[in-house]
C-alpha positions as CSV (number, residue, x, y, z in Angstrom):
1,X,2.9,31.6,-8.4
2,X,4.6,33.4,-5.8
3,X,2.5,36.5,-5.7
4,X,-0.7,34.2,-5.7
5,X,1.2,32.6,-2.4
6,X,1.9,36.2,-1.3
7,X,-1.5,37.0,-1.8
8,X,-3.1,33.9,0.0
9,X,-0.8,34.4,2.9
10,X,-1.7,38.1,3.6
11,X,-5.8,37.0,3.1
12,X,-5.2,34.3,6.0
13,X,-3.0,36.7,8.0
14,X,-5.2,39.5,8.1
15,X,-8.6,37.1,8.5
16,X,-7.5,33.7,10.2
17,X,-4.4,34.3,12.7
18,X,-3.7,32.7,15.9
19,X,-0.3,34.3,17.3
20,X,0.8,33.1,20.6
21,X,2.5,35.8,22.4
22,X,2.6,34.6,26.0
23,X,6.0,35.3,27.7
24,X,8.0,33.6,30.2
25,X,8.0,35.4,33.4
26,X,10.6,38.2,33.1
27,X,10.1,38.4,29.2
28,X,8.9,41.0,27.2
29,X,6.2,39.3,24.4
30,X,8.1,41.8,22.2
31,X,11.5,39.3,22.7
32,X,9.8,36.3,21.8
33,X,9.0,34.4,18.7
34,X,5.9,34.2,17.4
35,X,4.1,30.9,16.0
36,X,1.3,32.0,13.1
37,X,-1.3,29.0,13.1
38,X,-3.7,28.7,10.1
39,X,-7.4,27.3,10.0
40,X,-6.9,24.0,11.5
41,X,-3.8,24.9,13.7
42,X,-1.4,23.8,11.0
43,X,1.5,26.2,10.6
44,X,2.7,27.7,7.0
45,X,5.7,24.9,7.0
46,X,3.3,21.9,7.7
47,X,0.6,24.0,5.0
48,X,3.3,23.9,2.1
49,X,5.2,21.0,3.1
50,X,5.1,18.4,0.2
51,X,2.4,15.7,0.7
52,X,3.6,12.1,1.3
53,X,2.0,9.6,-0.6
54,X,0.1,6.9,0.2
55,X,0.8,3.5,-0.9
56,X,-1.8,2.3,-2.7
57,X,-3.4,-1.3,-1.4
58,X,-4.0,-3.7,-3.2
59,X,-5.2,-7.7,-2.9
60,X,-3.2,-10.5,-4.8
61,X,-6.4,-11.7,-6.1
62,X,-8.3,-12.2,-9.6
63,X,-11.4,-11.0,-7.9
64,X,-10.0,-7.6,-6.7
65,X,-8.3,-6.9,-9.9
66,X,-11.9,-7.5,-11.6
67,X,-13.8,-5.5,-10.0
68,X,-11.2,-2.5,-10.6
69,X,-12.3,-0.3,-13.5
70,X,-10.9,-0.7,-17.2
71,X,-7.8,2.0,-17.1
72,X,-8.4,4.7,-19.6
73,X,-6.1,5.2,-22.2
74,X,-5.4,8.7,-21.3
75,X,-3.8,7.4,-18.0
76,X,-1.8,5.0,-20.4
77,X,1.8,6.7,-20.2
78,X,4.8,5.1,-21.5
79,X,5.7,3.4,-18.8
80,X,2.4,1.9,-18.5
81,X,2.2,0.3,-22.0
82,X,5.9,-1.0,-21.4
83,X,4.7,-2.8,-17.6
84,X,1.6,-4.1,-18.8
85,X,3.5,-5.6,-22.2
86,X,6.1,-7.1,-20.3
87,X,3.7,-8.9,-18.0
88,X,1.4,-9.6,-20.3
89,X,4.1,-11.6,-22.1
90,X,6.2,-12.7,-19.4
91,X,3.1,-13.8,-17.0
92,X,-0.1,-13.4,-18.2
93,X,-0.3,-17.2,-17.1
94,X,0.5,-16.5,-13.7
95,X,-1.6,-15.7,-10.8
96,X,-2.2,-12.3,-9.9
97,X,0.5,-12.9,-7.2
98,X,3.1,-14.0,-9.3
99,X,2.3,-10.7,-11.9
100,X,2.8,-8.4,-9.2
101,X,5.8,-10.4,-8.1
102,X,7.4,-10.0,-11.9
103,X,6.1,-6.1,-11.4
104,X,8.9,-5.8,-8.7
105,X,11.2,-7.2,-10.1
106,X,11.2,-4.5,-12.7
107,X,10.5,-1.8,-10.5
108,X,13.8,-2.8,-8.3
109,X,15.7,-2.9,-11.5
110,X,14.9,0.3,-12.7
111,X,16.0,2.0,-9.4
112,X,19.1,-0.1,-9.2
113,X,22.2,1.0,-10.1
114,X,23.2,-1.8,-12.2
115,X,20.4,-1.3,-14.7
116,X,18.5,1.6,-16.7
117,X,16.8,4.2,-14.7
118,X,13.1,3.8,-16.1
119,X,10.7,1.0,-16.4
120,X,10.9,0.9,-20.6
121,X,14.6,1.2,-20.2
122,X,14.4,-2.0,-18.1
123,X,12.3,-3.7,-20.3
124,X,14.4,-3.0,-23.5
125,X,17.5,-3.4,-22.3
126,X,20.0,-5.4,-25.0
127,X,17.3,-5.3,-27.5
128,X,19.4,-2.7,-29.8
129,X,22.1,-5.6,-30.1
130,X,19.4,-7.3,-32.6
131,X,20.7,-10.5,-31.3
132,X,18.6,-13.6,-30.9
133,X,18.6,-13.9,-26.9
134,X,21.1,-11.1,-26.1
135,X,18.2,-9.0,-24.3
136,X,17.3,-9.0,-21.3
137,X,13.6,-10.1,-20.9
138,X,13.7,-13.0,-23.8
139,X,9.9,-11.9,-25.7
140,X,11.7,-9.0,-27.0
141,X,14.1,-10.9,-28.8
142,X,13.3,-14.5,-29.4
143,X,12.8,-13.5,-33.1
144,X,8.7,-13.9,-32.7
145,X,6.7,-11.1,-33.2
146,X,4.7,-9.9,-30.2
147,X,1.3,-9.3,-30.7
148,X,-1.4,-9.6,-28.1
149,X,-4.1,-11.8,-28.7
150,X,-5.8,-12.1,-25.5
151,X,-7.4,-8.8,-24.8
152,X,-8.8,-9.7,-21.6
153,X,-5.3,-10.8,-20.3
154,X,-3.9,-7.8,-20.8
155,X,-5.4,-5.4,-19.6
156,X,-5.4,-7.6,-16.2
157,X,-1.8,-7.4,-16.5
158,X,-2.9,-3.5,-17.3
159,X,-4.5,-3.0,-14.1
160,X,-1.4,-4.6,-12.6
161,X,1.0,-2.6,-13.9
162,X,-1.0,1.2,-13.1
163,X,-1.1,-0.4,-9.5
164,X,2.5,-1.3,-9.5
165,X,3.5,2.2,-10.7
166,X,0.9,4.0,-8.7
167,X,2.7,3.1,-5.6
168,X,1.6,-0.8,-4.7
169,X,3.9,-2.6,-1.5
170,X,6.3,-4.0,-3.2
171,X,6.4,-7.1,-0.4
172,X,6.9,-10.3,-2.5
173,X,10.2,-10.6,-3.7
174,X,12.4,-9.1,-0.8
175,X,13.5,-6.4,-3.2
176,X,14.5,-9.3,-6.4
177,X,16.2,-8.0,-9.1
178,X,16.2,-11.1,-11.5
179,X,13.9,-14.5,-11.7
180,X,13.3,-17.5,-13.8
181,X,11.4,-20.5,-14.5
182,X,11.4,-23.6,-12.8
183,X,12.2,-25.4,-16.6
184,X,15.4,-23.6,-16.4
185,X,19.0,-22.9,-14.2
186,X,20.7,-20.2,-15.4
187,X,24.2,-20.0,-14.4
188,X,24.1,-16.9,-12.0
189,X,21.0,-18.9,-10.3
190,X,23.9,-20.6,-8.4
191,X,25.2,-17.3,-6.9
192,X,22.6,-14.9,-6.6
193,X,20.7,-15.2,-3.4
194,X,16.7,-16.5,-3.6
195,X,14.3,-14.4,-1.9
196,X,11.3,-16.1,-3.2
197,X,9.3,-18.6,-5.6
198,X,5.6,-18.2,-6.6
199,X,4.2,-19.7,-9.3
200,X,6.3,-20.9,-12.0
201,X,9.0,-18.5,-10.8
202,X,12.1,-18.0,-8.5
203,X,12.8,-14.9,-8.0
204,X,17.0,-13.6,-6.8
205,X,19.0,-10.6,-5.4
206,X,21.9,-9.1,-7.1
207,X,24.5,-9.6,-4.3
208,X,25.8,-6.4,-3.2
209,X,29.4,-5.6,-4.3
210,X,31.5,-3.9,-1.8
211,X,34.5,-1.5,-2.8
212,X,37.7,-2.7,-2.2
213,X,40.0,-0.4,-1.4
């Protein structure tokens, strides 16, 4: 790699300089820097600078999500089968709003201190207890086995979830960490800030905790 860079850089050197050598009155050109611009004007730092990524837009819409292609399954990693799943059997009855919303929730989780560091870590978290109830997303340990029935559904939710990881605003939650139905009130409901409700879900904030000295 690096004598293919040293390579490239002597080819544009040699074919495709710009040096600026004008001097301040009083100045040699020998005494002053140089500035090597490339093809467009862009200098070697801005060349091999890394490239920011876009975030990827998307519409909260069944139509939009649609008319996107079927995702292959080579672009299925790990993380993608563990989103989709999660959605699927979390919200596949939700509106495409409210699947992107339990997306982010995830997706906060798994870059939250308090939690696992990737998105199947998230998902299975409390699930090697074996304990009916004791995880923490209920479908993975309610005792039923999970099996997808409705093929369609997920891979919506599929679509949703190679969005979600492929860079998507995360915009809807106000960065929530945990949510739950309207049919139930857990008991850190009561304490836990609420950023948002869509659909059949409100959606909280794991307060921050300060260090006491």
């Amino acid at each position: 790699m690096r004598t293919f860079i040293c390579a490239f850089v002597a080819a544009t050197l040699s074919a495709s300089i710009a040096v600026s050598e004008a001097s301040p009155a009083g100045q040699d050109a020998a005494d002053q820097p140089r500035t090597v611009v490339l093809f467009d004007g862009k200098s070697l730092r801005e060349i091999f600078a890394p490239k920011k990524r876009k975030p990827t837009e998307v519409s909260y819409s069944r139509a939009f999500i649609d008319s996107l292609p079927k995702i292959d399954d080579k672009k299925r990693s790990d993380a993608h089968v563990c989103l989709a799943e999660a959605l699927y059997f979390e919200a596949r009855g939700e509106s495409v709003k409210g699947q992107f919303a339990v997306a982010e929730v995830i997706m906060n989780r798994a870059e939250h201190g308090n939690f696992p560091e990737s998105v199947c870590g998230v998902i299975n978290q409390g699930t090697a207890s074996g304990r009916k109830y004791q995880c923490q997303f209920t479908y993975n340990c309610d005792g039923v086995t999970n099996r997808i029935h409705e093929k369609d559904a997920y891979e919506r939710v599929m679509k949703v979830a190679h969005l979600t990881l492929d860079g998507a605003p995360r915009e809807l939650t106000d960065g929530a960490t945990h949510y739950h139905t309207k049919a139930v009130s857990p008991r850190w409901s009561r304490t836990f800030p609420r950023t948002a409700t869509i659909g059949v879900h409100h959606f909280y904030r794991m307060p921050t905790r300060l260090t006491q000295n």
